[in-house]
Amino acid sequence: MNIKANLSILDIIGHLLIWVVLTIITFGIALFFFPYSFSRFVINRTSVVDITTGAERKMVCDINIFSNIGHIILWMIISILTFGLGYIFYFYRVWNYALNNSRIQ
């Protein structure tokens, strides 16, 4: 099995522009929601390809940005107390959560 990502440059630019605008409007608070959106964005555009048959099955991420408000608030506090260093760990934890809540269609 191989993993194939179908990310176009226009999709990436559009996604980034939306989040840059949201970050500016919310004075950076949107950055705590960004890892959820980013991981879901990539996973939903990824598929698993069977080498022997060539069958391609799409991956689906079942997370919701707003369903984890408590988790986001906790990591906001950790990030503020650690002067931003906690955000690095937060990004990895969100990816871990997103991958554990993904499935193959």
Tab-separated table of N, CA and C in Angstrom:
chain	number	residue	atom	x	y	z
A	1	MET	N	0.834	-1.183	0.000
A	1	MET	CA	0.000	0.000	0.000
A	1	MET	C	0.880	1.247	0.000
A	2	ASN	N	0.453	2.213	-0.753
A	2	ASN	CA	1.113	3.520	-0.799
A	2	ASN	C	0.116	4.596	-0.416
A	3	ILE	N	0.643	5.704	0.043
A	3	ILE	CA	-0.199	6.859	0.373
A	3	ILE	C	0.047	7.923	-0.685
A	4	LYS	N	-1.044	8.502	-1.184
A	4	LYS	CA	-0.965	9.504	-2.241
A	4	LYS	C	-1.737	10.751	-1.806
A	5	ALA	N	-1.069	11.879	-1.803
A	5	ALA	CA	-1.729	13.142	-1.446
A	5	ALA	C	-2.070	13.913	-2.725
A	6	ASN	N	-3.269	14.431	-2.777
A	6	ASN	CA	-3.750	15.189	-3.937
A	6	ASN	C	-3.955	16.645	-3.548
A	7	LEU	N	-2.869	17.334	-3.306
A	7	LEU	CA	-2.936	18.745	-2.908
A	7	LEU	C	-2.498	19.615	-4.078
A	8	SER	N	-3.388	20.463	-4.533
A	8	SER	CA	-3.006	21.388	-5.599
A	8	SER	C	-2.503	22.691	-4.986
A	9	ILE	N	-1.713	23.390	-5.737
A	9	ILE	CA	-1.161	24.668	-5.278
A	9	ILE	C	-2.289	25.661	-4.993
A	10	LEU	N	-3.311	25.673	-5.825
A	10	LEU	CA	-4.428	26.609	-5.609
A	10	LEU	C	-5.181	26.289	-4.322
A	11	ASP	N	-5.372	24.998	-4.028
A	11	ASP	CA	-6.023	24.603	-2.764
A	11	ASP	C	-5.204	25.090	-1.569
A	12	ILE	N	-3.896	24.889	-1.646
A	12	ILE	CA	-3.014	25.290	-0.550
A	12	ILE	C	-3.036	26.799	-0.364
A	13	ILE	N	-2.917	27.545	-1.445
A	13	ILE	CA	-2.929	29.012	-1.363
A	13	ILE	C	-4.254	29.500	-0.792
A	14	GLY	N	-5.369	28.935	-1.259
A	14	GLY	CA	-6.683	29.334	-0.746
A	14	GLY	C	-6.814	29.062	0.742
A	15	HIS	N	-6.379	27.883	1.165
A	15	HIS	CA	-6.446	27.519	2.578
A	15	HIS	C	-5.586	28.457	3.420
A	16	LEU	N	-4.377	28.723	2.959
A	16	LEU	CA	-3.487	29.621	3.699
A	16	LEU	C	-4.023	31.047	3.771
A	17	LEU	N	-4.570	31.539	2.677
A	17	LEU	CA	-5.110	32.907	2.677
A	17	LEU	C	-6.259	33.052	3.673
A	18	ILE	N	-7.127	32.067	3.700
A	18	ILE	CA	-8.242	32.111	4.658
A	18	ILE	C	-7.703	32.193	6.081
A	19	TRP	N	-6.703	31.359	6.402
A	19	TRP	CA	-6.181	31.330	7.766
A	19	TRP	C	-5.330	32.541	8.108
A	20	VAL	N	-4.670	33.131	7.127
A	20	VAL	CA	-3.922	34.372	7.393
A	20	VAL	C	-4.907	35.485	7.734
A	21	VAL	N	-5.984	35.586	6.966
A	21	VAL	CA	-7.000	36.612	7.233
A	21	VAL	C	-7.639	36.381	8.601
A	22	LEU	N	-7.996	35.126	8.903
A	22	LEU	CA	-8.597	34.822	10.206
A	22	LEU	C	-7.629	35.137	11.356
A	23	THR	N	-6.353	34.860	11.149
A	23	THR	CA	-5.355	35.141	12.180
A	23	THR	C	-5.237	36.640	12.437
A	24	ILE	N	-5.257	37.417	11.380
A	24	ILE	CA	-5.169	38.878	11.529
A	24	ILE	C	-6.419	39.420	12.209
A	25	ILE	N	-7.583	38.959	11.778
A	25	ILE	CA	-8.846	39.450	12.341
A	25	ILE	C	-8.971	39.101	13.823
A	26	THR	N	-8.516	37.895	14.205
A	26	THR	CA	-8.683	37.441	15.596
A	26	THR	C	-7.443	37.698	16.459
A	27	PHE	N	-6.502	38.471	15.932
A	27	PHE	CA	-5.267	38.793	16.659
A	27	PHE	C	-4.516	37.541	17.114
A	28	GLY	N	-4.511	36.501	16.267
A	28	GLY	CA	-3.733	35.295	16.520
A	28	GLY	C	-4.482	34.152	17.180
A	29	ILE	N	-5.666	34.398	17.669
A	29	ILE	CA	-6.417	33.330	18.340
A	29	ILE	C	-6.777	32.208	17.360
A	30	ALA	N	-6.970	32.537	16.094
A	30	ALA	CA	-7.300	31.526	15.085
A	30	ALA	C	-6.191	30.491	14.926
A	31	LEU	N	-4.976	30.842	15.310
A	31	LEU	CA	-3.866	29.893	15.179
A	31	LEU	C	-4.054	28.656	16.051
A	32	PHE	N	-4.867	28.740	17.078
A	32	PHE	CA	-5.134	27.562	17.900
A	32	PHE	C	-6.138	26.624	17.230
A	33	PHE	N	-6.892	27.119	16.279
A	33	PHE	CA	-7.824	26.295	15.518
A	33	PHE	C	-7.188	25.781	14.234
A	34	PHE	N	-6.130	26.445	13.789
A	34	PHE	CA	-5.475	26.106	12.527
A	34	PHE	C	-4.977	24.663	12.448
A	35	PRO	N	-4.322	24.104	13.475
A	35	PRO	CA	-3.834	22.717	13.334
A	35	PRO	C	-4.940	21.706	13.025
A	36	TYR	N	-6.131	21.917	13.578
A	36	TYR	CA	-7.255	21.028	13.280
A	36	TYR	C	-7.639	21.144	11.807
A	37	SER	N	-7.745	22.363	11.328
A	37	SER	CA	-8.107	22.593	9.938
A	37	SER	C	-7.028	22.078	8.992
A	38	PHE	N	-5.768	22.316	9.342
A	38	PHE	CA	-4.653	21.896	8.510
A	38	PHE	C	-4.597	20.372	8.381
A	39	SER	N	-4.698	19.673	9.502
A	39	SER	CA	-4.621	18.212	9.448
A	39	SER	C	-5.810	17.629	8.697
A	40	ARG	N	-6.977	18.171	8.928
A	40	ARG	CA	-8.165	17.692	8.210
A	40	ARG	C	-8.048	17.983	6.710
A	41	PHE	N	-7.519	19.158	6.371
A	41	PHE	CA	-7.308	19.571	4.979
A	41	PHE	C	-6.420	18.562	4.247
A	42	VAL	N	-5.313	18.170	4.870
A	42	VAL	CA	-4.373	17.242	4.230
A	42	VAL	C	-4.939	15.825	4.187
A	43	ILE	N	-5.478	15.349	5.297
A	43	ILE	CA	-5.979	13.974	5.353
A	43	ILE	C	-7.138	13.761	4.380
A	44	ASN	N	-8.038	14.724	4.265
A	44	ASN	CA	-9.189	14.573	3.362
A	44	ASN	C	-8.795	14.605	1.886
A	45	ARG	N	-7.571	15.012	1.587
A	45	ARG	CA	-7.087	15.016	0.209
A	45	ARG	C	-6.040	13.920	-0.026
A	46	THR	N	-6.052	12.922	0.852
A	46	THR	CA	-5.095	11.820	0.774
A	46	THR	C	-5.849	10.529	0.503
A	47	SER	N	-5.210	9.645	-0.223
A	47	SER	CA	-5.803	8.338	-0.479
A	47	SER	C	-4.745	7.251	-0.314
A	48	VAL	N	-5.227	6.044	-0.079
A	48	VAL	CA	-4.363	4.881	0.061
A	48	VAL	C	-4.511	4.072	-1.224
A	49	VAL	N	-3.377	3.751	-1.849
A	49	VAL	CA	-3.390	3.036	-3.120
A	49	VAL	C	-2.809	1.643	-2.906
A	50	ASP	N	-3.579	0.620	-3.297
A	50	ASP	CA	-3.099	-0.756	-3.242
A	50	ASP	C	-2.190	-0.989	-4.447
A	51	ILE	N	-0.948	-1.375	-4.209
A	51	ILE	CA	0.035	-1.530	-5.280
A	51	ILE	C	-0.351	-2.661	-6.236
A	52	THR	N	-0.864	-3.737	-5.702
A	52	THR	CA	-1.152	-4.907	-6.545
A	52	THR	C	-2.354	-4.704	-7.456
A	53	THR	N	-3.414	-4.102	-6.941
A	53	THR	CA	-4.633	-3.941	-7.750
A	53	THR	C	-4.771	-2.546	-8.343
A	54	GLY	N	-4.091	-1.575	-7.777
A	54	GLY	CA	-4.220	-0.198	-8.245
A	54	GLY	C	-5.446	0.502	-7.688
A	55	ALA	N	-6.176	-0.178	-6.793
A	55	ALA	CA	-7.384	0.414	-6.206
A	55	ALA	C	-6.995	1.563	-5.280
A	56	GLU	N	-7.728	2.640	-5.405
A	56	GLU	CA	-7.461	3.840	-4.612
A	56	GLU	C	-8.632	4.107	-3.683
A	57	ARG	N	-8.333	4.209	-2.372
A	57	ARG	CA	-9.385	4.456	-1.380
A	57	ARG	C	-9.076	5.753	-0.657
A	58	LYS	N	-10.056	6.601	-0.557
A	58	LYS	CA	-9.915	7.934	0.027
A	58	LYS	C	-9.893	7.870	1.556
A	59	MET	N	-9.060	8.718	2.160
A	59	MET	CA	-9.039	8.851	3.617
A	59	MET	C	-9.987	9.977	4.018
A	60	VAL	N	-10.637	9.802	5.163
A	60	VAL	CA	-11.584	10.797	5.668
A	60	VAL	C	-11.249	11.067	7.126
A	61	CYS	N	-11.103	12.336	7.455
A	61	CYS	CA	-10.821	12.751	8.829
A	61	CYS	C	-12.136	13.165	9.479
A	62	ASP	N	-12.458	12.547	10.608
A	62	ASP	CA	-13.743	12.771	11.262
A	62	ASP	C	-13.689	13.789	12.408
A	63	ILE	N	-12.695	14.667	12.409
A	63	ILE	CA	-12.630	15.651	13.491
A	63	ILE	C	-13.366	16.914	13.093
A	64	ASN	N	-13.792	17.648	14.105
A	64	ASN	CA	-14.475	18.919	13.923
A	64	ASN	C	-13.676	19.969	14.684
A	65	ILE	N	-13.440	21.090	14.069
A	65	ILE	CA	-12.629	22.140	14.693
A	65	ILE	C	-13.210	22.567	16.034
A	66	PHE	N	-14.508	22.710	16.125
A	66	PHE	CA	-15.128	23.267	17.324
A	66	PHE	C	-15.540	22.227	18.363
A	67	SER	N	-15.350	20.938	18.064
A	67	SER	CA	-15.741	19.910	19.026
A	67	SER	C	-14.728	19.751	20.157
A	68	ASN	N	-13.578	20.342	20.015
A	68	ASN	CA	-12.508	20.190	21.001
A	68	ASN	C	-12.139	21.514	21.659
A	69	ILE	N	-13.127	22.318	21.984
A	69	ILE	CA	-12.874	23.627	22.577
A	69	ILE	C	-12.081	23.507	23.880
A	70	GLY	N	-12.413	22.521	24.710
A	70	GLY	CA	-11.683	22.335	25.966
A	70	GLY	C	-10.213	22.050	25.731
A	71	HIS	N	-9.929	21.225	24.733
A	71	HIS	CA	-8.548	20.898	24.370
A	71	HIS	C	-7.821	22.152	23.874
A	72	ILE	N	-8.505	22.940	23.076
A	72	ILE	CA	-7.910	24.171	22.542
A	72	ILE	C	-7.616	25.158	23.662
A	73	ILE	N	-8.558	25.335	24.578
A	73	ILE	CA	-8.355	26.268	25.697
A	73	ILE	C	-7.198	25.811	26.571
A	74	LEU	N	-7.117	24.520	26.857
A	74	LEU	CA	-6.004	23.989	27.642
A	74	LEU	C	-4.664	24.304	26.984
A	75	TRP	N	-4.569	24.079	25.682
A	75	TRP	CA	-3.307	24.336	24.992
A	75	TRP	C	-3.037	25.822	24.816
A	76	MET	N	-4.073	26.645	24.782
A	76	MET	CA	-3.860	28.100	24.789
A	76	MET	C	-3.144	28.510	26.070
A	77	ILE	N	-3.644	27.999	27.185
A	77	ILE	CA	-3.047	28.317	28.486
A	77	ILE	C	-1.611	27.805	28.545
A	78	ILE	N	-1.395	26.560	28.110
A	78	ILE	CA	-0.037	25.999	28.113
A	78	ILE	C	0.891	26.826	27.224
A	79	SER	N	0.408	27.225	26.059
A	79	SER	CA	1.233	28.015	25.138
A	79	SER	C	1.574	29.384	25.707
A	80	ILE	N	0.618	30.006	26.373
A	80	ILE	CA	0.874	31.319	26.975
A	80	ILE	C	1.868	31.195	28.116
A	81	LEU	N	1.690	30.175	28.960
A	81	LEU	CA	2.594	29.986	30.104
A	81	LEU	C	4.014	29.624	29.682
A	82	THR	N	4.148	28.971	28.523
A	82	THR	CA	5.482	28.576	28.049
A	82	THR	C	6.017	29.532	26.983
A	83	PHE	N	5.389	30.697	26.847
A	83	PHE	CA	5.799	31.718	25.879
A	83	PHE	C	5.854	31.166	24.445
A	84	GLY	N	4.892	30.348	24.094
A	84	GLY	CA	4.756	29.834	22.735
A	84	GLY	C	5.385	28.484	22.484
A	85	LEU	N	6.223	27.995	23.358
A	85	LEU	CA	6.869	26.701	23.132
A	85	LEU	C	5.869	25.543	23.172
A	86	GLY	N	4.831	25.673	23.959
A	86	GLY	CA	3.820	24.625	24.043
A	86	GLY	C	3.061	24.432	22.742
A	87	TYR	N	2.999	25.477	21.919
A	87	TYR	CA	2.277	25.395	20.650
A	87	TYR	C	2.896	24.357	19.730
A	88	ILE	N	4.210	24.214	19.784
A	88	ILE	CA	4.894	23.223	18.951
A	88	ILE	C	4.388	21.827	19.296
A	89	PHE	N	4.286	21.516	20.582
A	89	PHE	CA	3.789	20.216	21.020
A	89	PHE	C	2.303	20.064	20.685
A	90	TYR	N	1.569	21.154	20.800
A	90	TYR	CA	0.142	21.162	20.481
A	90	TYR	C	-0.089	20.736	19.036
A	91	PHE	N	0.709	21.272	18.126
A	91	PHE	CA	0.565	20.952	16.708
A	91	PHE	C	0.724	19.448	16.482
A	92	TYR	N	1.709	18.836	17.121
A	92	TYR	CA	1.924	17.396	16.999
A	92	TYR	C	0.782	16.594	17.638
A	93	ARG	N	0.288	17.048	18.759
A	93	ARG	CA	-0.813	16.344	19.437
A	93	ARG	C	-2.089	16.385	18.586
A	94	VAL	N	-2.318	17.498	17.918
A	94	VAL	CA	-3.494	17.593	17.053
A	94	VAL	C	-3.353	16.629	15.879
A	95	TRP	N	-2.169	16.530	15.293
A	95	TRP	CA	-1.947	15.578	14.203
A	95	TRP	C	-2.183	14.156	14.685
A	96	ASN	N	-1.697	13.848	15.872
A	96	ASN	CA	-1.908	12.523	16.450
A	96	ASN	C	-3.409	12.255	16.603
A	97	TYR	N	-4.131	13.219	17.118
A	97	TYR	CA	-5.583	13.101	17.305
A	97	TYR	C	-6.287	12.944	15.954
A	98	ALA	N	-5.883	13.732	14.978
A	98	ALA	CA	-6.518	13.683	13.651
A	98	ALA	C	-6.294	12.335	12.978
A	99	LEU	N	-5.088	11.823	13.053
A	99	LEU	CA	-4.810	10.529	12.432
A	99	LEU	C	-5.557	9.404	13.134
A	100	ASN	N	-5.685	9.496	14.457
A	100	ASN	CA	-6.413	8.467	15.188
A	100	ASN	C	-7.918	8.527	14.938
A	101	ASN	N	-8.394	9.649	14.443
A	101	ASN	CA	-9.815	9.806	14.143
A	101	ASN	C	-10.077	9.896	12.634
A	102	SER	N	-9.270	9.182	11.885
A	102	SER	CA	-9.432	9.126	10.427
A	102	SER	C	-9.759	7.698	10.018
A	103	ARG	N	-10.384	7.589	8.875
A	103	ARG	CA	-10.743	6.269	8.375
A	103	ARG	C	-10.542	6.238	6.861
A	104	ILE	N	-10.564	5.037	6.318
A	104	ILE	CA	-10.445	4.861	4.872
A	104	ILE	C	-11.808	4.488	4.340
A	105	GLN	N	-12.248	5.181	3.322
A	105	GLN	CA	-13.567	4.947	2.717
A	105	GLN	C	-13.522	3.808	1.739
